[in-house]
């Protein structure tokens, strides 16, 4: 924040809103709340409910922060959320053009809901509000707000990767969608690779230009800044939670069940971008080639289901059940289950205890904007006896966590080798690697992230 002048309210807009009474909220929600509390704020988005009265807003106030949500109609939900956002944009942004199911009426629904958000928001705005829009559901929101006369500073952060321009142009009517990014003042991305993709798209595909000073100009003549802001976690809080979790009964029970075996952990939303079938196959490969490890390791994969209304998600769930059954059928003994595949979610505090118990985290998405689980795993380790992170090169986190064992998740042999190496890594090397990664996370936590973005937006 610049100078001494009190900054305006912070208005956060995202598809889903983390309401104040909800307990299962992550670092992003608490960072947004902290930033809003400091300056007064409003958080606006979808209630998560389907209803017929989309003109009615629900309001909840918590001290200086107001939460405003609206229901979506069945058609809007199906076309905007389950349709265009999750069946066209999500796979496209995760380098899966083969899974893109583009339908014109769903794009229309997506644009219509963005206009609906703009209609509501414009009535709540004050002239010096600073607006921060989140994620791929709301790309055209600033353009819709500008069309309604909004002059405020508006920033956008993309939580997914941004793929190479050559992939972006495969989406029908891509320009109508992506060129609206120029209506923002600042566009934030996780990594330099994502930023390069954005610049390439504007400069070489849609007739934009680079202005002196590094601003990008869209073909409509509007210019904006784009920059890298790698999202992070509340490092101190997550580390404390892991220390406290050692006292929980569930952690003692997990340890007892391990009987001294080394725990390998994976925690991912059940999503095809997370590389879960590839990970299971790599574990199979390891067990096949390293019989010496049989009965000495146990792999716990936690995968809470998500987006169950989308067919690809139901399909991957079936595939993983089959693979887990296959691996256990092939290697299990009466007193040893090689893979524990758990399709449910847990309180975050318990998760931090599981991370701390695990000797290795196996985090191998095919593509991931950042991957906060990788960062949480590092923050949860016991400094005296830390575990090892095996991390996909294609997670945004790999750009910062250079001391993880970085792997290409498409190669089961490479992954299995890294896993074998992690399981036998000497304490000295584990400590060195962990310290280097923890230094990054202590410096770059979630508050530093939101401050850096807001400072750039308002400067
Ligand atoms: C998107 C982008 C980007 C997981 N299982 C449980 C649980 N979690 C928590 C984790 C972590 C969060 O959910 C997952 O964050 P990720 O970053 O790993 O992945 P996405 O959900 O795909 O997030 C991603 C992120 O946005 C932020 O920009 O990093 O690339 O895809 O905090 O701990 N939390 C609880 N129970 C669970 O079972 N309570």
Tab-separated table of C-alpha atoms and ligand atoms in Angstrom:
chain	number	residue	atom	x	y	z
A	1	UNK	CA	0.000	0.000	0.000
A	2	UNK	CA	1.449	3.324	-0.974
A	3	UNK	CA	1.828	6.510	1.020
A	4	UNK	CA	-0.184	7.264	4.167
A	5	UNK	CA	-3.580	7.600	2.539
A	6	UNK	CA	-5.978	4.923	3.871
A	7	UNK	CA	-6.577	2.497	1.036
A	8	UNK	CA	-10.101	1.809	-0.136
A	9	UNK	CA	-12.093	-1.300	0.740
A	10	UNK	CA	-10.898	-4.600	-0.657
A	11	UNK	CA	-13.572	-6.337	-2.714
A	12	UNK	CA	-12.795	-10.001	-3.395
A	13	UNK	CA	-14.779	-11.856	-6.055
A	14	UNK	CA	-14.513	-15.610	-6.525
A	15	UNK	CA	-16.789	-18.375	-7.685
A	16	UNK	CA	-17.093	-19.795	-4.162
A	17	UNK	CA	-17.009	-17.736	-0.976
A	18	UNK	CA	-15.508	-19.039	2.282
A	19	UNK	CA	-18.138	-17.859	4.782
A	20	UNK	CA	-16.901	-16.871	8.268
A	21	UNK	CA	-18.516	-19.807	10.115
A	22	UNK	CA	-17.094	-22.437	7.777
A	23	UNK	CA	-14.312	-24.314	9.538
A	24	UNK	CA	-12.707	-26.136	6.601
A	25	UNK	CA	-11.155	-23.061	5.018
A	26	UNK	CA	-7.600	-22.962	3.767
A	27	UNK	CA	-4.807	-20.423	3.662
A	28	UNK	CA	-6.297	-18.460	0.797
A	29	UNK	CA	-9.521	-17.784	2.721
A	30	UNK	CA	-7.693	-16.641	5.849
A	31	UNK	CA	-5.292	-14.449	3.867
A	32	UNK	CA	-8.192	-12.809	2.031
A	33	UNK	CA	-9.965	-12.252	5.339
A	34	UNK	CA	-6.874	-10.723	6.925
A	35	UNK	CA	-6.435	-8.353	3.969
A	36	UNK	CA	-10.128	-7.435	4.001
A	37	UNK	CA	-10.224	-6.942	7.763
A	38	UNK	CA	-7.307	-4.531	7.634
A	39	UNK	CA	-9.043	-2.159	5.251
A	40	UNK	CA	-12.702	-3.192	5.422
A	41	UNK	CA	-13.968	-5.523	2.785
A	42	UNK	CA	-16.556	-7.340	0.805
A	43	UNK	CA	-16.398	-10.918	-0.520
A	44	UNK	CA	-18.814	-11.695	-3.315
A	45	UNK	CA	-19.574	-14.940	-5.160
A	46	UNK	CA	-21.821	-17.945	-5.704
A	47	UNK	CA	-23.449	-19.451	-2.592
A	48	UNK	CA	-22.789	-22.989	-3.846
A	49	UNK	CA	-26.571	-23.482	-3.976
A	50	UNK	CA	-28.960	-23.886	-6.861
A	51	UNK	CA	-32.120	-21.793	-6.538
A	52	UNK	CA	-34.734	-20.109	-8.670
A	53	UNK	CA	-34.417	-16.563	-7.291
A	54	UNK	CA	-31.040	-15.427	-8.659
A	55	UNK	CA	-31.854	-11.792	-7.939
A	56	UNK	CA	-31.773	-12.294	-4.168
A	57	UNK	CA	-28.477	-11.819	-2.360
A	58	UNK	CA	-27.584	-13.282	1.040
A	59	UNK	CA	-25.512	-11.069	3.282
A	60	UNK	CA	-23.474	-12.015	6.339
A	61	UNK	CA	-21.379	-9.498	8.261
A	62	UNK	CA	-18.370	-10.358	10.405
A	63	UNK	CA	-16.806	-7.283	11.947
A	64	UNK	CA	-15.467	-5.147	9.057
A	65	UNK	CA	-16.038	-7.810	6.405
A	66	UNK	CA	-19.273	-8.415	4.548
A	67	UNK	CA	-19.958	-11.663	2.682
A	68	UNK	CA	-22.486	-11.487	-0.142
A	69	UNK	CA	-23.568	-14.575	-2.070
A	70	UNK	CA	-26.112	-15.430	-4.720
A	71	UNK	CA	-27.699	-18.708	-5.829
A	72	UNK	CA	-27.427	-19.876	-9.430
A	73	UNK	CA	-30.342	-21.193	-11.463
A	74	UNK	CA	-30.095	-24.821	-12.584
A	75	UNK	CA	-29.387	-23.745	-16.183
A	76	UNK	CA	-26.706	-21.239	-15.133
A	77	UNK	CA	-25.053	-23.815	-12.887
A	78	UNK	CA	-25.027	-26.470	-15.598
A	79	UNK	CA	-23.784	-24.184	-18.373
A	80	UNK	CA	-21.421	-21.892	-16.474
A	81	UNK	CA	-19.985	-24.076	-13.708
A	82	UNK	CA	-20.387	-27.756	-14.607
A	83	UNK	CA	-20.269	-26.870	-18.317
A	84	UNK	CA	-17.905	-24.259	-19.734
A	85	UNK	CA	-15.760	-23.661	-16.626
A	86	UNK	CA	-15.177	-27.289	-15.710
A	87	UNK	CA	-15.547	-29.149	-19.032
A	88	UNK	CA	-13.897	-26.683	-21.412
A	89	UNK	CA	-11.689	-24.253	-19.479
A	90	UNK	CA	-10.344	-26.558	-16.745
A	91	UNK	CA	-9.033	-29.247	-19.155
A	92	UNK	CA	-7.732	-26.605	-21.589
A	93	UNK	CA	-5.844	-24.770	-18.849
A	94	UNK	CA	-4.381	-28.096	-17.674
A	95	UNK	CA	-2.994	-28.982	-21.122
A	96	UNK	CA	-5.741	-31.506	-21.889
A	97	UNK	CA	-7.295	-30.366	-25.191
A	98	UNK	CA	-8.437	-33.976	-25.690
A	99	UNK	CA	-10.868	-33.548	-22.788
A	100	UNK	CA	-12.229	-30.138	-23.824
A	101	UNK	CA	-15.964	-30.424	-24.443
A	102	UNK	CA	-16.808	-27.065	-26.007
A	103	UNK	CA	-20.453	-26.171	-26.480
A	104	UNK	CA	-21.515	-22.779	-27.630
A	105	UNK	CA	-24.543	-22.587	-25.316
A	106	UNK	CA	-22.252	-23.302	-22.352
A	107	UNK	CA	-19.931	-20.459	-23.324
A	108	UNK	CA	-23.035	-18.238	-23.574
A	109	UNK	CA	-24.036	-19.400	-20.077
A	110	UNK	CA	-20.532	-18.617	-18.785
A	111	UNK	CA	-20.655	-15.092	-20.240
A	112	UNK	CA	-24.202	-14.632	-18.913
A	113	UNK	CA	-23.218	-15.531	-15.332
A	114	UNK	CA	-20.230	-13.166	-15.533
A	115	UNK	CA	-22.637	-10.420	-16.616
A	116	UNK	CA	-24.973	-11.367	-13.747
A	117	UNK	CA	-22.064	-11.080	-11.270
A	118	UNK	CA	-21.211	-7.667	-12.766
A	119	UNK	CA	-24.847	-6.481	-12.492
A	120	UNK	CA	-24.927	-7.273	-8.778
A	121	UNK	CA	-21.420	-6.086	-7.992
A	122	UNK	CA	-21.754	-2.722	-9.690
A	123	UNK	CA	-24.504	-1.793	-7.235
A	124	UNK	CA	-22.302	-2.539	-4.227
A	125	UNK	CA	-19.124	-0.739	-5.312
A	126	UNK	CA	-17.717	2.473	-3.896
A	127	UNK	CA	-15.364	4.692	-5.921
A	128	UNK	CA	-12.138	3.869	-4.070
A	129	UNK	CA	-12.746	0.116	-3.696
A	130	UNK	CA	-9.957	-2.120	-4.952
A	131	UNK	CA	-11.345	-5.228	-6.645
A	132	UNK	CA	-9.562	-8.597	-6.704
A	133	UNK	CA	-11.118	-11.270	-8.924
A	134	UNK	CA	-10.055	-14.916	-8.595
A	135	UNK	CA	-9.715	-17.714	-11.071
A	136	UNK	CA	-10.856	-19.093	-14.390
A	137	UNK	CA	-14.580	-18.920	-13.687
A	138	UNK	CA	-14.507	-15.135	-13.867
A	139	UNK	CA	-12.065	-14.161	-16.645
A	140	UNK	CA	-14.430	-11.688	-18.398
A	141	UNK	CA	-15.727	-10.077	-15.185
A	142	UNK	CA	-13.592	-6.912	-15.408
A	143	UNK	CA	-14.690	-6.315	-19.007
A	144	UNK	CA	-18.325	-6.611	-17.896
A	145	UNK	CA	-17.677	-4.189	-15.032
A	146	UNK	CA	-15.901	-1.690	-17.330
A	147	UNK	CA	-18.883	-1.864	-19.708
A	148	UNK	CA	-21.006	-0.739	-16.752
A	149	UNK	CA	-18.764	2.261	-16.108
A	150	UNK	CA	-16.562	0.864	-13.315
A	151	UNK	CA	-13.259	2.778	-13.123
A	152	UNK	CA	-11.810	1.144	-9.984
A	153	UNK	CA	-8.531	-0.759	-9.867
A	154	UNK	CA	-9.301	-4.383	-10.748
A	155	UNK	CA	-6.846	-7.256	-10.373
A	156	UNK	CA	-7.153	-10.872	-11.472
A	157	UNK	CA	-5.332	-13.959	-10.217
A	158	UNK	CA	-5.350	-17.206	-12.168
A	159	UNK	CA	-5.010	-20.207	-9.823
A	160	UNK	CA	-4.519	-22.718	-12.655
A	161	UNK	CA	-1.626	-22.909	-15.100
A	162	UNK	CA	-1.880	-20.986	-18.347
A	163	UNK	CA	-0.902	-23.321	-21.189
A	164	UNK	CA	1.098	-22.466	-24.270
A	165	UNK	CA	-0.579	-20.089	-26.704
A	166	UNK	CA	-0.731	-22.835	-29.341
A	167	UNK	CA	-3.142	-24.703	-27.057
A	168	UNK	CA	-5.195	-21.645	-26.088
A	169	UNK	CA	-6.023	-20.884	-29.710
A	170	UNK	CA	-7.597	-24.338	-30.075
A	171	UNK	CA	-10.575	-23.169	-28.022
A	172	UNK	CA	-13.361	-21.917	-30.269
A	173	UNK	CA	-13.892	-18.169	-29.758
A	174	UNK	CA	-10.783	-18.020	-27.569
A	175	UNK	CA	-10.170	-14.374	-28.360
A	176	UNK	CA	-13.603	-13.243	-27.173
A	177	UNK	CA	-12.675	-14.769	-23.830
A	178	UNK	CA	-8.947	-14.239	-23.252
A	179	UNK	CA	-8.604	-10.742	-24.700
A	180	UNK	CA	-10.941	-9.521	-21.937
A	181	UNK	CA	-7.984	-9.931	-19.561
A	182	UNK	CA	-6.862	-6.506	-20.778
A	183	UNK	CA	-9.768	-4.963	-18.849
A	184	UNK	CA	-7.856	-5.719	-15.619
A	185	UNK	CA	-5.119	-3.457	-14.295
A	186	UNK	CA	-3.056	-6.404	-13.084
A	187	UNK	CA	-3.109	-10.097	-13.998
A	188	UNK	CA	-1.258	-12.418	-11.594
A	189	UNK	CA	0.051	-15.879	-12.469
A	190	UNK	CA	1.874	-18.563	-10.469
A	191	UNK	CA	5.024	-19.017	-12.559
A	192	UNK	CA	7.270	-17.472	-15.213
A	193	UNK	CA	6.135	-20.193	-17.638
A	194	UNK	CA	2.492	-19.095	-17.250
A	195	UNK	CA	3.506	-15.475	-17.772
A	196	UNK	CA	5.427	-16.331	-20.943
A	197	UNK	CA	2.341	-18.118	-22.268
A	198	UNK	CA	0.192	-15.042	-21.640
A	199	UNK	CA	2.669	-12.716	-23.306
A	200	UNK	CA	3.074	-15.046	-26.259
A	201	UNK	CA	-0.697	-15.267	-26.679
A	202	UNK	CA	-1.189	-11.483	-26.623
A	203	UNK	CA	1.863	-10.649	-28.742
A	204	UNK	CA	1.775	-13.402	-31.329
A	205	UNK	CA	-1.771	-14.682	-31.564
A	206	UNK	CA	-4.223	-11.812	-31.119
A	207	UNK	CA	-2.356	-8.730	-32.290
A	208	UNK	CA	-1.429	-7.188	-28.934
A	209	UNK	CA	1.835	-5.392	-28.180
A	210	UNK	CA	4.379	-4.883	-25.424
A	211	UNK	CA	4.446	-1.272	-24.247
A	212	UNK	CA	7.565	0.430	-22.886
A	213	UNK	CA	7.718	-0.360	-19.166
A	214	UNK	CA	6.478	-3.898	-19.716
A	215	UNK	CA	2.720	-3.376	-19.906
A	216	UNK	CA	0.838	-5.559	-22.353
A	217	UNK	CA	-1.581	-3.905	-24.737
A	218	UNK	CA	-4.584	-5.845	-25.966
A	219	UNK	CA	-5.927	-5.513	-29.520
A	220	UNK	CA	-8.672	-3.286	-28.047
A	221	UNK	CA	-5.993	-0.727	-27.062
A	222	UNK	CA	-6.311	-1.227	-23.287
A	223	UNK	CA	-3.095	-2.025	-21.498
A	224	UNK	CA	-2.465	-3.977	-18.316
A	225	UNK	CA	0.340	-5.392	-16.244
A	226	UNK	CA	0.955	-9.118	-15.900
A	227	UNK	CA	3.326	-10.558	-13.298
A	228	UNK	CA	4.301	-13.649	-11.335
A	229	UNK	CA	3.010	-14.078	-7.770
A	230	UNK	CA	3.531	-17.672	-6.584
A	231	UNK	CA	0.780	-18.416	-4.073
A	232	UNK	CA	1.796	-19.901	-0.736
A	233	UNK	CA	0.504	-21.146	2.604
A	234	UNK	CA	0.288	-19.816	6.144
A	235	UNK	CA	3.640	-21.420	6.908
A	236	UNK	CA	3.842	-20.674	10.646
A	237	UNK	CA	0.256	-21.752	11.288
A	238	UNK	CA	0.584	-24.990	9.281
A	239	UNK	CA	3.853	-25.877	11.063
A	240	UNK	CA	2.263	-25.259	14.453
A	241	UNK	CA	-0.763	-27.338	13.532
A	242	UNK	CA	1.538	-30.262	12.620
A	243	UNK	CA	3.396	-30.021	15.936
A	244	UNK	CA	0.122	-30.049	17.838
A	245	UNK	CA	-1.311	-32.897	15.768
A	246	UNK	CA	1.289	-35.294	17.214
A	247	UNK	CA	-0.986	-35.416	20.291
A	248	UNK	CA	-4.075	-36.550	18.361
A	249	UNK	CA	-5.398	-40.098	18.842
A	250	UNK	CA	-5.772	-40.524	15.080
A	251	UNK	CA	-2.037	-39.949	14.584
A	252	UNK	CA	-1.153	-42.502	17.245
A	253	UNK	CA	-3.546	-44.949	15.563
A	254	UNK	CA	-1.942	-44.365	12.164
A	255	UNK	CA	1.512	-44.923	13.651
A	256	UNK	CA	0.441	-48.133	15.355
A	257	UNK	CA	-1.029	-49.422	12.102
A	258	UNK	CA	2.272	-48.795	10.309
A	259	UNK	CA	4.227	-51.142	12.608
A	260	UNK	CA	7.460	-49.307	11.833
A	261	UNK	CA	6.912	-49.221	8.064
A	262	UNK	CA	7.779	-46.029	6.195
A	263	UNK	CA	4.670	-44.058	5.185
A	264	UNK	CA	4.395	-42.549	1.710
A	265	UNK	CA	1.573	-40.017	1.430
A	266	UNK	CA	-0.365	-38.382	-1.396
A	267	UNK	CA	-3.204	-35.878	-0.864
A	268	UNK	CA	-5.103	-34.599	-3.877
A	269	UNK	CA	-8.605	-33.676	-4.941
A	270	UNK	CA	-9.741	-36.502	-7.158
A	271	UNK	CA	-8.943	-34.792	-10.441
A	272	UNK	CA	-7.383	-36.029	-13.678
A	273	UNK	CA	-4.822	-33.199	-13.531
A	274	UNK	CA	-3.283	-34.703	-10.381
A	275	UNK	CA	-1.692	-37.687	-12.121
A	276	UNK	CA	-3.147	-40.305	-9.786
A	277	UNK	CA	-3.318	-43.303	-12.163
A	278	UNK	CA	0.269	-42.598	-13.232
A	279	UNK	CA	1.289	-42.444	-9.556
A	280	UNK	CA	-0.404	-45.765	-8.767
A	281	UNK	CA	1.329	-47.362	-11.762
A	282	UNK	CA	4.688	-46.011	-10.608
A	283	UNK	CA	4.094	-47.534	-7.166
A	284	UNK	CA	3.280	-50.829	-8.874
A	285	UNK	CA	6.545	-50.491	-10.832
A	286	UNK	CA	8.478	-49.896	-7.608
A	287	UNK	CA	6.999	-52.951	-5.902
A	288	UNK	CA	7.666	-55.072	-8.945
A	289	UNK	CA	11.333	-54.077	-9.170
A	290	UNK	CA	12.153	-53.681	-5.493
A	291	UNK	CA	10.949	-56.802	-3.657
A	292	UNK	CA	13.270	-55.746	-0.814
A	293	UNK	CA	10.802	-52.931	-0.064
A	294	UNK	CA	7.804	-55.237	0.296
A	295	UNK	CA	6.296	-55.046	3.813
A	296	UNK	CA	8.628	-52.144	4.640
A	297	UNK	CA	6.516	-49.353	3.121
A	298	UNK	CA	2.884	-48.291	3.002
A	299	UNK	CA	1.331	-45.792	0.590
A	300	UNK	CA	-1.610	-43.722	1.856
A	301	UNK	CA	-3.422	-41.850	-0.912
A	302	UNK	CA	-6.099	-39.451	0.329
A	303	UNK	CA	-8.316	-38.321	-2.541
A	304	UNK	CA	-11.534	-36.511	-1.612
A	305	UNK	CA	-13.988	-36.678	-4.536
A	306	UNK	CA	-14.699	-33.431	-6.371
A	307	UNK	CA	-16.970	-32.277	-9.212
A	308	UNK	CA	-18.936	-35.533	-9.157
A	309	UNK	CA	-21.448	-34.112	-11.655
A	310	UNK	CA	-18.768	-34.109	-14.387
A	311	UNK	CA	-18.408	-37.508	-16.170
A	312	UNK	CA	-14.573	-37.427	-16.394
A	313	UNK	CA	-14.415	-37.281	-12.598
A	314	UNK	CA	-16.653	-40.331	-12.166
A	315	UNK	CA	-14.488	-42.164	-14.669
A	316	UNK	CA	-11.178	-41.438	-12.944
A	317	UNK	CA	-12.689	-42.571	-9.650
A	318	UNK	CA	-13.524	-45.970	-11.164
A	319	UNK	CA	-10.070	-46.249	-12.704
A	320	UNK	CA	-8.333	-45.608	-9.388
A	321	UNK	CA	-10.491	-48.127	-7.541
A	322	UNK	CA	-9.503	-50.695	-10.152
A	323	UNK	CA	-5.781	-49.855	-9.939
A	324	UNK	CA	-5.711	-49.860	-6.123
A	325	UNK	CA	-7.487	-53.233	-6.115
A	326	UNK	CA	-5.049	-54.561	-8.690
A	327	UNK	CA	-1.960	-53.480	-6.692
A	328	UNK	CA	-3.255	-54.829	-3.409
A	329	UNK	CA	-4.367	-58.053	-5.090
A	330	UNK	CA	-0.912	-58.531	-6.585
A	331	UNK	CA	1.298	-57.772	-3.562
A	332	UNK	CA	-0.718	-57.756	-0.316
A	333	UNK	CA	0.018	-60.238	2.466
A	334	UNK	CA	-2.271	-61.153	5.376
A	335	UNK	CA	-0.475	-58.574	7.522
A	336	UNK	CA	0.426	-55.991	4.854
A	337	UNK	CA	-1.641	-53.751	2.586
A	338	UNK	CA	0.662	-51.899	0.135
A	339	UNK	CA	-1.787	-49.139	-0.754
A	340	UNK	CA	-4.443	-47.461	1.373
A	341	UNK	CA	-6.706	-45.537	-0.943
A	342	UNK	CA	-9.052	-43.247	0.981
A	343	UNK	CA	-11.849	-41.435	-0.823
A	344	UNK	CA	-12.765	-38.935	1.849
A	345	UNK	CA	-11.688	-35.599	3.280
A	346	UNK	CA	-10.284	-34.949	6.755
A	347	UNK	CA	-10.024	-31.917	9.039
A	348	UNK	CA	-6.998	-29.927	7.966
A	349	UNK	CA	-5.379	-30.197	11.424
A	350	UNK	CA	-5.400	-33.987	11.125
A	351	UNK	CA	-3.972	-33.788	7.626
A	352	UNK	CA	-0.982	-31.842	8.966
A	353	UNK	CA	-0.321	-34.704	11.406
A	354	UNK	CA	-0.479	-37.240	8.569
A	355	UNK	CA	2.030	-35.161	6.589
A	356	UNK	CA	4.404	-35.116	9.550
A	357	UNK	CA	4.130	-38.877	10.009
A	358	UNK	CA	4.993	-39.547	6.359
A	359	UNK	CA	8.597	-40.256	5.416
A	360	UNK	CA	7.869	-39.321	1.794
A	361	UNK	CA	5.228	-37.199	0.037
A	362	UNK	CA	4.476	-38.263	-3.498
A	363	UNK	CA	2.994	-35.237	-5.258
A	364	UNK	CA	2.994	-35.824	-8.976
A	365	UNK	CA	0.362	-33.821	-10.857
A	366	UNK	CA	0.538	-33.849	-14.652
A	367	UNK	CA	-0.088	-30.097	-14.453
A	368	UNK	CA	-0.882	-27.943	-11.440
A	369	UNK	CA	-1.072	-24.182	-10.996
A	370	UNK	CA	0.930	-24.327	-7.758
A	371	UNK	CA	0.042	-27.315	-5.534
A	372	UNK	CA	-0.288	-26.227	-1.952
A	373	UNK	CA	-0.132	-29.771	-0.590
A	374	UNK	CA	3.568	-29.854	-1.558
A	375	UNK	CA	4.198	-26.671	0.426
A	376	UNK	CA	2.129	-27.877	3.388
A	377	UNK	CA	4.059	-31.157	3.511
A	378	UNK	CA	7.356	-29.290	3.802
A	379	UNK	CA	6.011	-26.934	6.495
A	380	UNK	CA	4.769	-29.894	8.575
A	381	UNK	CA	8.066	-31.748	8.893
A	382	UNK	CA	9.986	-32.308	12.103
A	383	UNK	CA	13.188	-30.258	11.561
A	384	UNK	CA	15.229	-32.939	13.329
A	385	UNK	CA	13.953	-35.762	11.164
A	386	UNK	CA	12.278	-34.349	8.049
A	387	UNK	CA	10.701	-36.375	5.264
A	388	UNK	CA	11.391	-36.084	1.537
A	389	UNK	CA	9.219	-34.422	-1.081
A	390	UNK	CA	8.967	-36.129	-4.472
A	391	UNK	CA	7.421	-33.494	-6.707
A	392	UNK	CA	6.313	-33.257	-10.321
A	393	UNK	CA	8.243	-30.807	-12.485
A	394	UNK	CA	4.862	-29.683	-13.791
A	395	UNK	CA	3.520	-28.350	-10.503
A	396	UNK	CA	4.008	-24.594	-10.153
A	397	UNK	CA	5.622	-25.328	-6.772
A	398	UNK	CA	8.579	-26.971	-8.560
A	399	UNK	CA	9.804	-23.515	-9.610
A	400	UNK	CA	10.405	-22.635	-5.939
A	401	UNK	CA	10.977	-25.989	-4.226
A	402	UNK	CA	14.120	-26.851	-6.144
A	403	UNK	CA	15.347	-29.122	-3.343
A	404	UNK	CA	12.519	-31.580	-3.763
A	405	UNK	CA	13.250	-34.674	-5.859
A	406	UNK	CA	11.773	-33.410	-9.128
A	407	UNK	CA	10.247	-35.962	-11.478
A	408	UNK	CA	8.394	-36.285	-14.737
A	409	UNK	CA	5.151	-38.005	-13.673
A	410	UNK	CA	4.680	-39.583	-17.094
A	411	UNK	CA	7.642	-41.929	-16.528
A	412	UNK	CA	6.800	-44.639	-13.963
A	413	UNK	CA	10.438	-45.814	-13.814
A	414	UNK	CA	11.744	-42.308	-13.057
A	415	UNK	CA	9.106	-41.866	-10.391
A	416	UNK	CA	9.816	-45.246	-8.845
A	417	UNK	CA	13.558	-44.462	-8.783
A	418	UNK	CA	12.930	-41.151	-7.017
A	419	UNK	CA	10.675	-42.890	-4.516
A	420	UNK	CA	13.354	-45.504	-3.835
A	421	UNK	CA	15.935	-42.758	-3.376
A	422	UNK	CA	13.656	-40.798	-1.037
A	423	UNK	CA	13.054	-43.858	1.135
A	424	UNK	CA	16.765	-44.386	1.722
A	425	UNK	CA	17.985	-40.783	1.792
A	426	UNK	CA	20.450	-40.133	4.641
A	427	UNK	CA	19.322	-37.813	7.438
A	428	UNK	CA	21.954	-35.192	6.616
A	429	UNK	CA	20.731	-34.799	3.044
A	430	UNK	CA	17.086	-34.793	4.153
A	431	UNK	CA	17.827	-31.963	6.566
A	432	UNK	CA	19.704	-29.910	3.984
A	433	UNK	CA	16.965	-30.235	1.406
A	434	UNK	CA	14.222	-29.524	3.914
A	435	UNK	CA	15.964	-26.419	5.304
A	436	UNK	CA	16.401	-24.942	1.820
A	437	UNK	CA	12.702	-25.450	1.035
A	438	UNK	CA	11.542	-24.195	4.427
A	439	UNK	CA	13.584	-21.005	3.944
A	440	UNK	CA	11.528	-20.297	0.825
A	441	UNK	CA	8.231	-20.919	2.626
A	442	UNK	CA	9.123	-18.850	5.675
A	443	UNK	CA	9.928	-15.885	3.463
A	444	UNK	CA	7.119	-16.364	0.966
A	445	UNK	CA	4.011	-17.167	2.957
A	446	UNK	CA	0.407	-16.430	2.026
A	447	UNK	CA	0.410	-12.984	3.619
A	448	UNK	CA	3.514	-11.982	1.670
A	449	UNK	CA	1.713	-13.204	-1.454
A	450	UNK	CA	-1.459	-11.180	-0.965
A	451	UNK	CA	0.489	-8.083	0.123
A	452	UNK	CA	2.748	-8.264	-2.941
A	453	UNK	CA	-0.253	-8.563	-5.278
A	454	UNK	CA	-2.232	-5.749	-3.655
A	455	UNK	CA	0.765	-3.449	-3.509
A	456	UNK	CA	1.386	-3.899	-7.211
A	457	UNK	CA	-2.302	-3.439	-7.985
A	458	UNK	CA	-2.586	-0.189	-6.080
A	459	UNK	CA	0.790	1.337	-7.007
B	1	LIG	C1	-6.139	-24.873	-7.000
B	1	LIG	C2	-5.094	-25.169	-8.098
B	1	LIG	C3	-3.342	-24.076	-6.667
B	1	LIG	C4	-6.908	-31.506	0.447
B	1	LIG	N1	-7.543	-32.567	0.972
B	1	LIG	C5	-8.123	-32.136	2.090
B	1	LIG	C6	-7.840	-30.774	2.227
B	1	LIG	N2	-7.089	-30.420	1.216
B	1	LIG	C7	-6.511	-29.076	1.047
B	1	LIG	C8	-5.007	-29.133	0.999
B	1	LIG	C9	-4.672	-27.840	0.285
B	1	LIG	C10	-5.865	-27.678	-0.651
B	1	LIG	O1	-6.910	-28.518	-0.164
B	1	LIG	C11	-5.532	-28.158	-2.059
B	1	LIG	O2	-4.778	-27.183	-2.699
B	1	LIG	P1	-3.903	-27.518	-3.994
B	1	LIG	O3	-3.108	-26.317	-4.300
B	1	LIG	O4	-3.049	-28.709	-3.722
B	1	LIG	O5	-4.914	-27.936	-5.164
B	1	LIG	P2	-6.342	-27.416	-5.804
B	1	LIG	O6	-7.476	-27.731	-4.915
B	1	LIG	O7	-6.416	-28.057	-7.145
B	1	LIG	O8	-6.187	-25.814	-5.919
B	1	LIG	C12	-3.714	-25.337	-7.460
B	1	LIG	C13	-4.463	-23.669	-5.730
B	1	LIG	O9	-5.727	-23.599	-6.394
B	1	LIG	C14	-4.181	-22.314	-5.086
B	1	LIG	O10	-3.933	-21.337	-6.069
B	1	LIG	O11	-2.183	-24.347	-5.924
B	1	LIG	O12	-2.735	-25.565	-8.463
B	1	LIG	O13	-5.450	-26.344	-8.821
B	1	LIG	O14	-4.648	-26.761	1.164
B	1	LIG	O15	-4.494	-29.246	2.299
B	1	LIG	N3	-8.295	-30.015	3.245
B	1	LIG	C15	-9.044	-30.653	4.179
B	1	LIG	N4	-9.355	-31.986	4.118
B	1	LIG	C16	-8.902	-32.764	3.087
B	1	LIG	O16	-9.168	-33.968	3.041
B	1	LIG	N5	-9.525	-29.933	5.213
